[in-house]
Short mmCIF file of C-alpha atoms and ligand atoms in Angstrom, two decimals:
data_model
loop_
_atom_site.label_atom_id
_atom_site.label_comp_id
_atom_site.label_asym_id
_atom_site.label_seq_id
_atom_site.Cartn_x
_atom_site.Cartn_y
_atom_site.Cartn_z
CA UNK A 80 117.45 22.96 106.28
CA UNK A 81 117.87 21.22 109.65
CA UNK A 82 115.90 18.14 110.65
CA UNK A 83 113.06 18.70 113.11
CA UNK A 84 110.24 16.93 114.89
CA UNK A 85 106.57 17.20 113.96
CA UNK A 86 103.88 15.85 116.32
CA UNK A 87 106.47 13.54 117.86
CA UNK A 88 107.86 12.29 114.51
CA UNK A 89 111.47 12.87 113.42
CA UNK A 90 111.25 14.85 110.19
CA UNK A 91 114.13 15.16 107.75
CA UNK A 92 114.22 18.15 105.43
CA UNK A 93 113.17 16.17 102.35
CA UNK A 94 110.12 14.69 104.09
CA UNK A 95 109.16 18.10 105.48
CA UNK A 96 109.23 19.60 101.96
CA UNK A 97 107.24 16.66 100.56
CA UNK A 98 104.67 17.19 103.35
CA UNK A 99 104.34 20.86 102.43
CA UNK A 100 103.97 20.00 98.71
CA UNK A 101 101.26 17.50 99.55
CA UNK A 102 99.39 20.06 101.66
CA UNK A 103 99.55 22.58 98.80
CA UNK A 104 98.21 19.96 96.37
CA UNK A 105 95.33 19.26 98.75
CA UNK A 106 94.39 22.94 98.57
CA UNK A 107 95.90 24.17 101.85
CA UNK A 108 96.87 27.77 101.18
CA UNK A 109 96.38 29.37 104.57
CA UNK A 110 97.99 28.06 107.75
CA UNK A 111 94.83 28.33 109.88
CA UNK A 112 92.26 25.87 111.16
CA UNK A 113 88.51 26.56 111.46
CA UNK A 114 88.94 27.12 115.19
CA UNK A 115 91.91 29.24 116.28
CA UNK A 116 94.70 27.63 118.34
CA UNK A 117 96.28 29.79 121.02
CA UNK A 118 99.98 28.99 120.53
CA UNK A 119 100.93 31.35 123.33
CA UNK A 120 99.05 29.17 125.78
CA UNK A 121 101.92 27.37 127.52
CA UNK A 122 99.68 24.69 129.02
CA UNK A 123 98.72 23.67 125.47
CA UNK A 124 102.41 23.30 124.64
CA UNK A 125 103.39 21.40 127.73
CA UNK A 126 102.70 17.94 126.27
CA UNK A 127 105.06 15.25 127.56
CA UNK A 128 108.03 14.86 125.22
CA UNK A 129 107.44 11.14 124.75
CA UNK A 130 103.70 11.42 124.08
CA UNK A 131 102.54 9.16 121.24
CA UNK A 132 101.67 10.92 117.99
CA UNK A 133 98.17 12.37 118.15
CA UNK A 134 95.74 12.29 115.23
CA UNK A 135 95.33 15.65 113.44
CA UNK A 136 92.65 17.83 115.06
CA UNK A 137 89.22 17.24 113.57
CA UNK A 138 87.79 20.29 111.78
CA UNK A 139 84.61 20.75 113.73
CA UNK A 140 82.34 23.71 114.39
CA UNK A 141 80.80 24.21 117.77
CA UNK A 142 77.31 23.36 116.34
CA UNK A 143 74.95 21.61 118.76
CA UNK A 144 72.73 23.52 121.16
CA UNK A 145 74.44 26.81 120.62
CA UNK A 146 73.65 26.66 116.89
CA UNK A 147 69.99 27.56 117.41
CA UNK A 148 71.02 30.55 119.56
CA UNK A 149 73.41 31.74 116.83
CA UNK A 150 70.76 31.32 114.13
CA UNK A 151 68.24 33.24 116.28
CA UNK A 152 70.75 36.05 116.78
CA UNK A 153 71.46 36.17 113.03
CA UNK A 154 67.71 36.25 112.33
CA UNK A 155 67.15 39.16 114.76
CA UNK A 156 70.07 41.16 113.35
CA UNK A 157 69.00 40.54 109.75
CA UNK A 158 65.37 41.47 110.37
CA UNK A 159 66.39 44.70 112.11
CA UNK A 160 68.38 45.85 109.07
CA UNK A 161 66.36 48.29 106.99
CA UNK A 162 68.87 48.77 104.16
CA UNK A 163 71.68 46.87 102.45
CA UNK A 164 74.27 49.05 104.21
CA UNK A 165 72.72 48.30 107.59
CA UNK A 166 72.58 44.60 106.73
CA UNK A 167 76.24 44.55 105.68
CA UNK A 168 77.26 46.23 108.96
CA UNK A 169 75.13 43.82 111.01
CA UNK A 170 76.46 40.73 109.23
CA UNK A 171 80.07 41.86 109.42
CA UNK A 172 79.71 42.48 113.16
CA UNK A 173 78.06 39.10 113.83
CA UNK A 174 80.46 36.77 115.71
CA UNK A 175 78.41 33.56 115.50
CA UNK A 176 80.50 32.12 112.69
CA UNK A 177 84.03 30.86 113.37
CA UNK A 178 85.14 31.45 109.77
CA UNK A 179 85.24 35.16 110.54
CA UNK A 180 88.35 34.66 112.68
CA UNK A 181 90.38 33.10 109.87
CA UNK A 182 89.22 35.26 106.96
CA UNK A 183 90.99 38.39 105.76
CA UNK A 184 88.00 40.34 104.51
CA UNK A 185 84.22 40.37 104.70
CA UNK A 186 82.77 39.69 101.28
CA UNK A 187 79.21 41.05 101.09
CA UNK A 188 78.38 41.69 97.44
CA UNK A 189 79.46 43.23 94.17
CA UNK A 190 77.68 44.76 91.20
CA UNK A 191 74.54 46.84 91.03
CA UNK A 192 72.10 46.17 93.92
CA UNK A 193 69.24 47.43 91.71
CA UNK A 194 69.95 44.79 89.04
CA UNK A 195 67.08 42.59 87.84
CA UNK A 196 69.36 39.53 88.07
CA UNK A 197 71.00 38.37 91.29
CA UNK A 198 73.78 35.79 90.99
CA UNK A 199 74.09 33.63 94.09
CA UNK A 200 77.49 31.95 94.45
CA UNK A 201 78.99 29.70 97.10
CA UNK A 202 81.67 31.36 99.22
CA UNK A 203 84.71 33.60 98.79
CA UNK A 204 87.89 31.96 97.55
CA UNK A 205 91.44 33.22 97.98
CA UNK A 206 91.21 36.24 95.67
CA UNK A 207 87.74 37.20 96.94
CA UNK A 208 89.06 37.00 100.51
CA UNK A 209 91.93 39.34 99.57
CA UNK A 210 89.72 41.88 97.81
CA UNK A 211 86.52 41.58 99.88
CA UNK A 212 84.40 41.16 96.72
CA UNK A 213 82.71 38.03 95.36
CA UNK A 214 83.75 36.36 92.12
CA UNK A 215 86.95 38.26 91.34
CA UNK A 216 89.24 35.25 90.77
CA UNK A 217 89.44 33.03 87.68
CA UNK A 218 85.89 31.71 88.06
CA UNK A 219 84.69 35.31 88.43
CA UNK A 220 86.40 36.33 85.21
CA UNK A 221 84.60 33.54 83.38
CA UNK A 222 81.34 34.57 85.06
CA UNK A 223 81.82 38.12 83.73
CA UNK A 224 82.42 36.81 80.19
CA UNK A 225 79.37 34.52 80.37
CA UNK A 226 77.01 37.32 81.38
CA UNK A 227 78.61 39.82 78.99
CA UNK A 228 77.56 37.42 76.20
CA UNK A 229 73.91 38.13 77.06
CA UNK A 230 74.48 41.85 77.59
CA UNK A 231 74.72 41.85 81.39
CA UNK A 232 77.56 43.25 83.52
CA UNK A 233 78.30 43.86 87.18
CA UNK A 234 79.41 47.44 86.48
CA UNK A 235 76.31 48.38 84.44
CA UNK A 236 74.50 51.39 85.87
CA UNK A 237 71.24 50.54 84.11
CA UNK A 238 69.40 47.96 86.26
CA UNK A 239 68.12 46.28 83.08
CA UNK A 240 71.69 45.47 82.00
CA UNK A 241 73.21 44.83 85.41
CA UNK A 242 73.90 41.88 87.68
CA UNK A 243 74.23 41.85 91.44
CA UNK A 244 76.53 39.20 92.96
CA UNK A 245 76.21 37.64 96.40
CA UNK A 246 77.53 34.43 98.00
CA UNK A 247 75.83 32.10 100.47
CA UNK A 248 78.82 32.69 102.80
CA UNK A 249 80.49 36.05 103.34
CA UNK A 250 83.66 34.64 104.94
CA UNK A 251 86.13 32.34 103.23
CA UNK A 252 86.23 28.68 104.36
CA UNK A 253 89.90 27.65 104.76
CA UNK A 254 91.35 25.75 101.82
CA UNK A 255 88.15 26.39 99.83
CA UNK A 256 86.38 23.47 101.48
CA UNK A 257 82.58 23.29 101.14
CA UNK A 258 80.68 25.30 103.75
CA UNK A 259 79.32 23.13 106.57
CA UNK A 260 75.56 22.88 107.25
CA UNK A 261 76.07 24.99 110.43
CA UNK A 262 77.84 27.73 108.49
CA UNK A 263 75.03 27.77 105.92
CA UNK A 264 72.40 27.82 108.68
CA UNK A 265 73.83 30.92 110.40
CA UNK A 266 74.34 32.69 107.07
CA UNK A 267 70.83 32.02 105.73
CA UNK A 268 68.94 34.65 107.77
CA UNK A 269 71.29 37.33 106.40
CA UNK A 270 71.03 35.94 102.87
CA UNK A 271 67.20 35.87 102.93
CA UNK A 272 67.12 39.49 104.10
CA UNK A 273 69.78 40.43 101.54
CA UNK A 274 67.60 39.08 98.72
CA UNK A 275 64.47 40.69 100.20
CA UNK A 276 66.19 44.12 100.28
CA UNK A 277 67.78 43.82 96.82
CA UNK A 278 64.48 42.48 95.41
CA UNK A 279 65.78 41.06 92.10
CA UNK A 280 63.35 39.78 89.43
CA UNK A 281 65.38 36.60 88.86
CA UNK A 282 68.05 34.63 90.73
CA UNK A 283 70.78 32.43 89.30
CA UNK A 284 71.79 29.63 91.71
CA UNK A 285 75.42 29.19 90.77
CA UNK A 286 76.44 25.64 91.73
CA UNK A 287 75.61 23.13 94.44
CA UNK A 288 75.91 25.21 97.61
CA UNK A 289 73.29 27.82 96.58
CA UNK A 290 70.96 24.94 95.60
CA UNK A 291 71.58 23.33 98.98
CA UNK A 292 70.91 26.64 100.79
CA UNK A 293 67.86 27.66 98.75
CA UNK A 294 66.26 24.35 97.75
CA UNK A 295 67.79 21.88 100.22
CA UNK A 296 68.90 19.88 97.17
CA UNK A 297 72.25 19.05 95.65
CA UNK A 298 73.07 17.60 92.23
CA UNK A 299 73.60 20.70 90.11
CA UNK A 300 74.10 18.67 86.93
CA UNK A 301 70.53 17.35 87.30
CA UNK A 302 69.04 20.63 88.55
CA UNK A 303 70.66 23.00 86.06
CA UNK A 304 68.54 24.59 83.37
CA UNK A 305 65.22 24.00 85.17
CA UNK A 306 63.43 27.04 86.56
CA UNK A 307 62.42 26.76 90.22
CA UNK A 308 61.21 29.10 92.98
CA UNK A 309 63.87 30.19 95.48
CA UNK A 310 63.49 32.88 98.15
CA UNK A 311 60.03 33.53 96.65
CA UNK A 312 61.40 34.37 93.18
CA UNK A 313 62.02 32.56 89.90
CA UNK A 314 65.48 31.00 90.02
CA UNK A 315 67.67 29.15 87.55
CA UNK A 316 70.28 26.66 88.79
CA UNK A 317 73.43 26.75 86.64
CA UNK A 318 76.78 24.96 86.68
CA UNK A 319 79.41 26.94 88.61
CA UNK A 320 82.03 28.69 86.43
CA UNK A 321 84.80 26.88 88.36
CA UNK A 322 83.22 23.62 87.14
CA UNK A 323 83.09 24.99 83.58
CA UNK A 324 86.80 25.84 83.78
CA UNK A 325 87.52 22.20 84.63
CA UNK A 326 84.94 20.80 82.17
CA UNK A 327 84.88 23.05 79.09
CA UNK A 328 82.47 20.64 77.33
CA UNK A 329 79.77 21.69 79.82
CA UNK A 330 79.91 25.28 78.49
CA UNK A 331 77.45 24.32 75.75
CA UNK A 332 74.71 23.58 78.29
CA UNK A 333 75.65 26.70 80.27
CA UNK A 334 75.14 28.72 77.10
CA UNK A 335 71.65 27.21 76.77
CA UNK A 336 70.94 28.24 80.37
CA UNK A 337 72.08 31.80 79.67
CA UNK A 338 69.71 31.91 76.67
CA UNK A 339 66.89 30.74 78.90
CA UNK A 340 67.73 33.53 81.39
CA UNK A 341 67.82 36.18 78.64
CA UNK A 342 64.46 34.97 77.28
CA UNK A 343 62.86 35.06 80.72
CA UNK A 344 64.17 38.60 81.28
CA UNK A 345 62.76 39.74 77.93
CA UNK A 346 59.43 38.10 78.64
CA UNK A 347 58.65 40.63 81.35
CA UNK A 348 60.88 43.53 80.42
CA UNK A 349 59.65 46.97 81.47
N1 URA B 544 83.15 30.93 93.83
C1 URA B 544 82.00 31.39 94.37
O1 URA B 544 81.00 30.66 94.41
N2 URA B 544 82.00 32.62 94.83
C2 URA B 544 83.04 33.44 94.77
O2 URA B 544 82.95 34.56 95.21
C3 URA B 544 84.22 32.94 94.20
C4 URA B 544 84.26 31.68 93.73
#
């Protein structure tokens, strides 16, 4: 490999490889920023050769005044949707979220929309982005095993035995970073309508981001296991399966939460 320059620095091959390794360790797995950079724009490239090294671009959404316009547009589109199919089409077509430009696929939902239980996750990860379905990576496999233990499955035809899976965000944030408050704000009108149309009996808030979106609270390890009202329905915050993969000891409490969910379902079974 030949030596090169990077942002004005001389880079030898070894340093370049170390830099790539470090980026991978930090979770960078797609070479895109939140906002696209037009590399064909010659004026952007015509920086003076001797310019001092610039700090890395700050990851920043447009936010500000235009945020309220984007939220209002999302609200109008969501309210106009009379079915889940119409809502999916409206949300996929909505351009008020920059993440759409960097994502591979729109990730609306999975499972049985008639299910009594709706699982609300955070945002698509790499595998979800590839497949366009929520919770299909490692965390999703654990989620399937957890709910199978209480007789629930995403592929169950019977609404009594089924789950329906939705995320707060439908587009993948690069590098699996947390969604920003702006991204949650423009996604919320669609999410509220999504839950209204699916009309589940119970909601599971899977991790911090759903608690932030639904309850304006974080601190899942304090919130978990306590029934609350979210989107006008009974909801149970639970630790995210990705957290359980990293902290297997927490599975014991998660099992208790699943028992609580099963009991609540039985208590008003039809
Ligand atoms: N984590 C989530 O919260 N949702 C997914 O779809 C995948 C991982």
